[in-house]
CSV table of C-alpha atoms in Angstrom, one decimal:
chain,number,residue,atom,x,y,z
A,212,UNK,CA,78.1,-9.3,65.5
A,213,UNK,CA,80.1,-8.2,62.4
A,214,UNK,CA,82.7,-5.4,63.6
A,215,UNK,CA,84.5,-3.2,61.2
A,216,UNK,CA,86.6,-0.8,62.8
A,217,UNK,CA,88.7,0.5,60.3
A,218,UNK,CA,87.4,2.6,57.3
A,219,UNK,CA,87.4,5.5,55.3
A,220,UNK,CA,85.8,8.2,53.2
A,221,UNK,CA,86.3,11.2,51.4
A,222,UNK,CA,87.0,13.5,54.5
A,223,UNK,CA,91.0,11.5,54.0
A,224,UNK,CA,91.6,9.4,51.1
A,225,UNK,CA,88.4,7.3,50.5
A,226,UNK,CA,86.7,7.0,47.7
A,227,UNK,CA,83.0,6.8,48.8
A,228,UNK,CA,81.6,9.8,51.4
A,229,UNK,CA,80.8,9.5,54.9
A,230,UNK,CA,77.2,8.8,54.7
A,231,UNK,CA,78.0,6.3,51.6
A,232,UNK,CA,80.6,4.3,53.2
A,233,UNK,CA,77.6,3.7,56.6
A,234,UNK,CA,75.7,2.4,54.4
A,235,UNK,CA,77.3,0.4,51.8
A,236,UNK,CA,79.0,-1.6,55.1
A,237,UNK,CA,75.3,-1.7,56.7
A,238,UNK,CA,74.2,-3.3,53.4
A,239,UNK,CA,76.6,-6.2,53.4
A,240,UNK,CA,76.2,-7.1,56.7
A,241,UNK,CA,78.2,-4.9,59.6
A,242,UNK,CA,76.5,-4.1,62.8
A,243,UNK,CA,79.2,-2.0,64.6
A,244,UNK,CA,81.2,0.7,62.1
A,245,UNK,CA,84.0,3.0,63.1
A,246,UNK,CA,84.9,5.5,60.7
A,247,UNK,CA,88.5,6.4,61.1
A,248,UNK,CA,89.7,8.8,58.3
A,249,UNK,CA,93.6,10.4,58.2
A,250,UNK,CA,94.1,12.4,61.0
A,251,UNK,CA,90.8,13.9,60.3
A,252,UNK,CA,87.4,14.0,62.0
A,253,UNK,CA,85.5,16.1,59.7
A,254,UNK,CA,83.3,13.1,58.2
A,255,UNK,CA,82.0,11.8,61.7
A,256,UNK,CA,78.9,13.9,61.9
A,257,UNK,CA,77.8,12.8,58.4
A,258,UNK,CA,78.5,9.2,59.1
A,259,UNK,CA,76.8,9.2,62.8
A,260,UNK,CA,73.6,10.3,61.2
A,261,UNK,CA,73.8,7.8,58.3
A,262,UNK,CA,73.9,5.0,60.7
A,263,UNK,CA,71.1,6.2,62.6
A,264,UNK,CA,69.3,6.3,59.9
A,265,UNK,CA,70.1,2.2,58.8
A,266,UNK,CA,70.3,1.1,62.6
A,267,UNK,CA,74.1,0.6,62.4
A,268,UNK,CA,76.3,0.8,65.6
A,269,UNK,CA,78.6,3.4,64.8
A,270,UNK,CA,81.7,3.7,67.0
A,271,UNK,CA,83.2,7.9,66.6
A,272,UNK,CA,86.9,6.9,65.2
A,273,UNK,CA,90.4,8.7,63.9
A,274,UNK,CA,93.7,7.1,62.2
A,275,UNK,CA,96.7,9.3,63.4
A,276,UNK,CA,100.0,9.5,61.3
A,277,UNK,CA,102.9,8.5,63.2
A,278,UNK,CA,106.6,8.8,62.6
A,279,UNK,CA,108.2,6.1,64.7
A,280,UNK,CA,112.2,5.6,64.1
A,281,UNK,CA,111.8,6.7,60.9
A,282,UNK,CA,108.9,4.6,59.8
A,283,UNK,CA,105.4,5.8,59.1
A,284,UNK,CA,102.7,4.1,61.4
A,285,UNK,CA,99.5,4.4,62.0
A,286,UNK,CA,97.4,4.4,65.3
A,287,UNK,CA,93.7,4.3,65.3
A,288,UNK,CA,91.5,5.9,68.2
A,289,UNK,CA,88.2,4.6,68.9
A,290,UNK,CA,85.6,6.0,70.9
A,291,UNK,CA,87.0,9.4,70.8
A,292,UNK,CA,85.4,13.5,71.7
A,293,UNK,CA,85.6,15.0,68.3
A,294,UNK,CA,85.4,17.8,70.6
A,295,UNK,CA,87.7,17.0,72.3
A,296,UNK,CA,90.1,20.3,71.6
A,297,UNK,CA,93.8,18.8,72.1
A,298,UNK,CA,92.9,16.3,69.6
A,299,UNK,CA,91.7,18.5,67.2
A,300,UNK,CA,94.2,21.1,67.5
A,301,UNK,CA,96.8,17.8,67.5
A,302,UNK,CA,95.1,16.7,63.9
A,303,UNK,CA,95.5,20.0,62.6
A,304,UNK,CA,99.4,19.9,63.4
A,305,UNK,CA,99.5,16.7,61.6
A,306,UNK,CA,97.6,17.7,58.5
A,307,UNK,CA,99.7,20.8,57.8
A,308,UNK,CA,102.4,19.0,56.2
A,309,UNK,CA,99.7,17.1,54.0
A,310,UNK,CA,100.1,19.6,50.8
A,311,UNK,CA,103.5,20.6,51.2
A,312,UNK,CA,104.5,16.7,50.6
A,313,UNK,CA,102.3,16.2,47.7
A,314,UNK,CA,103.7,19.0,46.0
A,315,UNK,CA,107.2,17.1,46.7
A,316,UNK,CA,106.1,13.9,45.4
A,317,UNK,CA,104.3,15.3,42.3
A,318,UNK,CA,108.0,17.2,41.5
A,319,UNK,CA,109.6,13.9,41.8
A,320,UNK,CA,107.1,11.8,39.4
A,321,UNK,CA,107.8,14.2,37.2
A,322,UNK,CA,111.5,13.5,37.7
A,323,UNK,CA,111.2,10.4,35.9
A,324,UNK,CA,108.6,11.0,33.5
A,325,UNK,CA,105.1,11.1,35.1
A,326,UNK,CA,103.9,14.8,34.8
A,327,UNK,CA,100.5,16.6,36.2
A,328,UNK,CA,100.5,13.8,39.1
A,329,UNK,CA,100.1,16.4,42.0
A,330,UNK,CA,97.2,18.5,40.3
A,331,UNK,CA,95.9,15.6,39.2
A,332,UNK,CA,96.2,13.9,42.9
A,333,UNK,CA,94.2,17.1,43.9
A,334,UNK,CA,91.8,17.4,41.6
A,335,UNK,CA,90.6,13.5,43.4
A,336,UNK,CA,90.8,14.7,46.7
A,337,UNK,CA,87.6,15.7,47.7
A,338,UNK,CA,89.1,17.2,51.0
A,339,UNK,CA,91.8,19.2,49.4
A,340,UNK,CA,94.2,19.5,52.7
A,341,UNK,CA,94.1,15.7,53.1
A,342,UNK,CA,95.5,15.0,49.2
A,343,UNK,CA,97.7,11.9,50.1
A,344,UNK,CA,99.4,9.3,48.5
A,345,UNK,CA,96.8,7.2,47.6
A,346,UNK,CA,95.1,10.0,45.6
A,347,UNK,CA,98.5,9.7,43.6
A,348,UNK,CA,98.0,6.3,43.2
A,349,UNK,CA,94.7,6.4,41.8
A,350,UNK,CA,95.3,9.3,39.7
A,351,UNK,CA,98.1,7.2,38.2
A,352,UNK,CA,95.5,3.8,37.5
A,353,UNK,CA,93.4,6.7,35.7
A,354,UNK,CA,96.1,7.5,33.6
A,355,UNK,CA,97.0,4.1,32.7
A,356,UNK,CA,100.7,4.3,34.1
A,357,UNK,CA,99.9,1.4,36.3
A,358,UNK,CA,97.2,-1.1,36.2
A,359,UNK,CA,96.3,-1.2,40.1
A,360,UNK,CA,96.5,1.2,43.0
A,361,UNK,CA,98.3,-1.6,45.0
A,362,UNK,CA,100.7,-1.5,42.3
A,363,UNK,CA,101.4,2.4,42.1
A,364,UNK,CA,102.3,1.8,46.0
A,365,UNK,CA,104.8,-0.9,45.1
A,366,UNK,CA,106.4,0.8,42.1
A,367,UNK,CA,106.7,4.2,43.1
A,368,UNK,CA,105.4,5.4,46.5
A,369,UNK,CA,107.7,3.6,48.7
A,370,UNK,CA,111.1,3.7,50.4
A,371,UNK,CA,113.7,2.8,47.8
A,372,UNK,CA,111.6,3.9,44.9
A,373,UNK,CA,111.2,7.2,43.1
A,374,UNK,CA,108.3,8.8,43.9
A,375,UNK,CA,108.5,8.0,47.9
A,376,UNK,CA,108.9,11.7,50.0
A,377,UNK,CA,109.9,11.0,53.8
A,378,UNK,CA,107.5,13.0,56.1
A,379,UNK,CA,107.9,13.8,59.8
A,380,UNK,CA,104.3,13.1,61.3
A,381,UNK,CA,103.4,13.0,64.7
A,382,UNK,CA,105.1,11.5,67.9
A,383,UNK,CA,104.2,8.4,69.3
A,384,UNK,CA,103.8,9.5,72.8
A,385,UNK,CA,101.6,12.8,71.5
A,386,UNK,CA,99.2,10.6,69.1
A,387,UNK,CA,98.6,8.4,71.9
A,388,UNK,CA,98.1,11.5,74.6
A,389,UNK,CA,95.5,13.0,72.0
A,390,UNK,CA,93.6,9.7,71.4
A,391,UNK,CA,93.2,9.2,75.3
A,392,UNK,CA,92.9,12.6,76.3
A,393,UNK,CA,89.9,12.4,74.2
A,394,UNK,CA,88.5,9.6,76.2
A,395,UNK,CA,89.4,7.2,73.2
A,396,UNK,CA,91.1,3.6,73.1
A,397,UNK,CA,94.6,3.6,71.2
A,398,UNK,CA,94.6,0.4,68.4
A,399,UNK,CA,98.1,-0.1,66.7
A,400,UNK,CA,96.8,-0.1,62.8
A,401,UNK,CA,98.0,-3.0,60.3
A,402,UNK,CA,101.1,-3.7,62.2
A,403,UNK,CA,102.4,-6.1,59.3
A,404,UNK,CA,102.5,-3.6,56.9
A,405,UNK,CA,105.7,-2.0,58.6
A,406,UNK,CA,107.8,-4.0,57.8
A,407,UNK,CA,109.5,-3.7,61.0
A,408,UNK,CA,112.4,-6.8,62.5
A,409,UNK,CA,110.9,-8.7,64.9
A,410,UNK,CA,112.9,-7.1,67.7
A,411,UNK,CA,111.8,-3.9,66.3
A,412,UNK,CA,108.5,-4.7,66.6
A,413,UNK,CA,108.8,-6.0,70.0
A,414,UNK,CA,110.4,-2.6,71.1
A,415,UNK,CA,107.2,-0.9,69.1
A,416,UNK,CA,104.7,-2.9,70.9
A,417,UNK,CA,106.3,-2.6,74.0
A,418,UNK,CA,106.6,1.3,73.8
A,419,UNK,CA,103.2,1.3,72.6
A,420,UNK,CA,101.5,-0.2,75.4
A,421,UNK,CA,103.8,1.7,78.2
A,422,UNK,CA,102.5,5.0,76.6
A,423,UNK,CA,98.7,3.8,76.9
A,424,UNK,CA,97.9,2.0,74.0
A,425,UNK,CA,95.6,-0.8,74.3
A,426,UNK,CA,95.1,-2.8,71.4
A,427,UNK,CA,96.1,-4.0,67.7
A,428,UNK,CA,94.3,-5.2,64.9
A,429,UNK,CA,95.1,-8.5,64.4
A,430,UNK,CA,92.4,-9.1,61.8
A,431,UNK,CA,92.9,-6.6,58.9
A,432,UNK,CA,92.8,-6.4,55.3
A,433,UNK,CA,96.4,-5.7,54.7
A,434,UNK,CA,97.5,-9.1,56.4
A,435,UNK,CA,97.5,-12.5,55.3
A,436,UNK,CA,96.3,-15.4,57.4
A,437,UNK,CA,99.7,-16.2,58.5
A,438,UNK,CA,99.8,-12.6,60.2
A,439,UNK,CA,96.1,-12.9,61.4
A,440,UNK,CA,98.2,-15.8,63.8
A,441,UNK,CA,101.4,-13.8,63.9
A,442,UNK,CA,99.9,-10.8,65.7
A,443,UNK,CA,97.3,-13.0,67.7
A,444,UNK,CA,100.0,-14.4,69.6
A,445,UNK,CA,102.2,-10.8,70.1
A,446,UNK,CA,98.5,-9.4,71.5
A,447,UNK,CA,98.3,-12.4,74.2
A,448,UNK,CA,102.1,-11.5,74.7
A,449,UNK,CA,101.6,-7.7,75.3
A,450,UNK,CA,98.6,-8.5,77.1
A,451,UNK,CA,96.9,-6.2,74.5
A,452,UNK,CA,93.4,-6.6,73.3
A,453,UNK,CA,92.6,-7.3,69.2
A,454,UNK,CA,90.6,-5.5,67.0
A,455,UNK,CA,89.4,-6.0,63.7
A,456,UNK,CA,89.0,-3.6,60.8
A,457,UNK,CA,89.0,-3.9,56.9
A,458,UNK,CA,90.8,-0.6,56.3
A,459,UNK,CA,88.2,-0.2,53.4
A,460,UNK,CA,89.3,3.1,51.0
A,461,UNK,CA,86.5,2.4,48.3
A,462,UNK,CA,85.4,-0.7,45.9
A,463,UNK,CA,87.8,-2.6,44.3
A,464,UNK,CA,90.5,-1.1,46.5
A,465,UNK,CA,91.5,-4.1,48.5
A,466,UNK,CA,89.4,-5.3,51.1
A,467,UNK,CA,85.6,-4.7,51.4
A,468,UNK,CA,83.9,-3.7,54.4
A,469,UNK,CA,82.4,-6.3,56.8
A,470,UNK,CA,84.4,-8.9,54.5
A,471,UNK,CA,87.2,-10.0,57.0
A,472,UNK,CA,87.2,-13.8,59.2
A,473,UNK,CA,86.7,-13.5,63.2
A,474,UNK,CA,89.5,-12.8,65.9
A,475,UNK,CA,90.6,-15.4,67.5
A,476,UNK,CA,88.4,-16.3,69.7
A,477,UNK,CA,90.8,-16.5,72.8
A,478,UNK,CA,92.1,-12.9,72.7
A,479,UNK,CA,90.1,-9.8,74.5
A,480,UNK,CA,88.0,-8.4,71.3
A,481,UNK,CA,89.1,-4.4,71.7
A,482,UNK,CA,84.7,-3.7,71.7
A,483,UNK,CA,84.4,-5.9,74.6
A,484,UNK,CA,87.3,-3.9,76.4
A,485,UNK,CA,86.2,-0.7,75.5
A,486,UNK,CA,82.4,-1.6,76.7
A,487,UNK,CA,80.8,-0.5,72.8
């Protein structure tokens, strides 16, 4: 069984739509796909039918911003009711600020040279409300100003660098209470892209299970094969299961779908826990 649980599509900041993403994964190889767009459930319909349609196992999904002691996380929920009316009414709180911050980020590209980003970030977004950062980036490879999107990140939408706008998202505790509320499983998302201390992390983790969560994606395509081990051994620790996910935005933007090795075969896989 190939298990990707961790993509996205143009309801957030992918590239490819709903129906397109279910089926480019079913066509190199997935069995079980979880659509998990930005604080956003909009494309779950389109993508449930789609994998009907190719005989895919689709698994109803959700990535929820989270500001954490200052830091930007992200928590995915798996198995969730899109009906579910806390969590949408919680995703709607989250998305407000969406706009409001690109228009803040376009103003300070512009600031040190780079002008039309945020109309030109918007003009990509397919789902207006969800423009992001990533629709900055790639706005930015179309232009030429940077050869990569990875790049644009590096260079300019970070901490420390000039086009980087802190936002406030949503709490720990209430991203977690929405995600379970709506009968979902809580997965921490990438956890070595935080850059977080070790002790940091352990606090995070820590926190993170008190207040319900239940797993972490070990296997991702933002983490090396040194971090595949890492986090393996802080999900035996926790007592957390693992979960796997490529984190696919489109092609060519990092990893592919399906694409990723196996967990480690001696943790809980997160499918197995959550009976899917």
């Amino acid at each position: 069984m190939n298990f990707d649980l961790h993509c996205h599509s143009t309801a957030s900041d992918g590239a490819l739509a709903p129906g397109a993403v279910v089926r480019r994964a079913s066509e190199r190889g997935v069995t079980v796909l979880a659509l998990t767009d930005h604080d956003q459930l909009g494309g779950l319909e389109e993508a449930r039918a789609a994998a009907a349609e190719c005989g895919l196992g689709f698994v109803d999904g959700v990535e929820v911003s989270v500001t954490w002691r200052g830091s930007t996380l992200h928590v995915v929920g798996l198995q969730v009711d899109p009906q579910d009316r806390a969590l949408q009414a919680g995703l709607e709180h989250v998305r407000s600020g969406r706009v409001r911050r690109a228009k803040l980020i376009g103003e300070a590209l512009a600031r040190c040279g780079i002008e039309g980003s945020f109309d030109g970030a918007l003009a990509l977004a397919e789902n207006p409300a969800m423009v992001s950062r990533t629709h900055f980036a790639r706005y930015l490879v179309q232009q030429g100003t940077v050869a990569e999107t990875k790049a644009v990140f590096r260079d300019y939408l970070v901490p420390g660098k000039p086009g980087y706008v802190p936002h406030q998202w949503s709490e720990l505790a209430d991203a977690l209470s929405w995600i379970t509320g709506a009968g979902g499983i809580a997965v921490l998302a990438h956890p070595g892209r935080y850059g977080l201390s070790a002790s940091a992390l352990g606090e995070l983790l820590a926190e993170f299970k008190d207040r319900g969560g239940e797993a972490i994606e070990t296997v991702t395509g933002s983490h090396s094969p040194g971090q595949y081990r890492e986090f393996s051994e802080l999900a035996r620790h926790f007592g957390l299961a693992a979960s796997r996910g490529s984190d696919f935005h489109g092609p060519d933007e990092g990893a592919e779908l399906g694409s990723l090795p196996a967990l480690d075969g001696t943790l809980e896989p997160v499918w197995r826990r959550a009976g899917f």
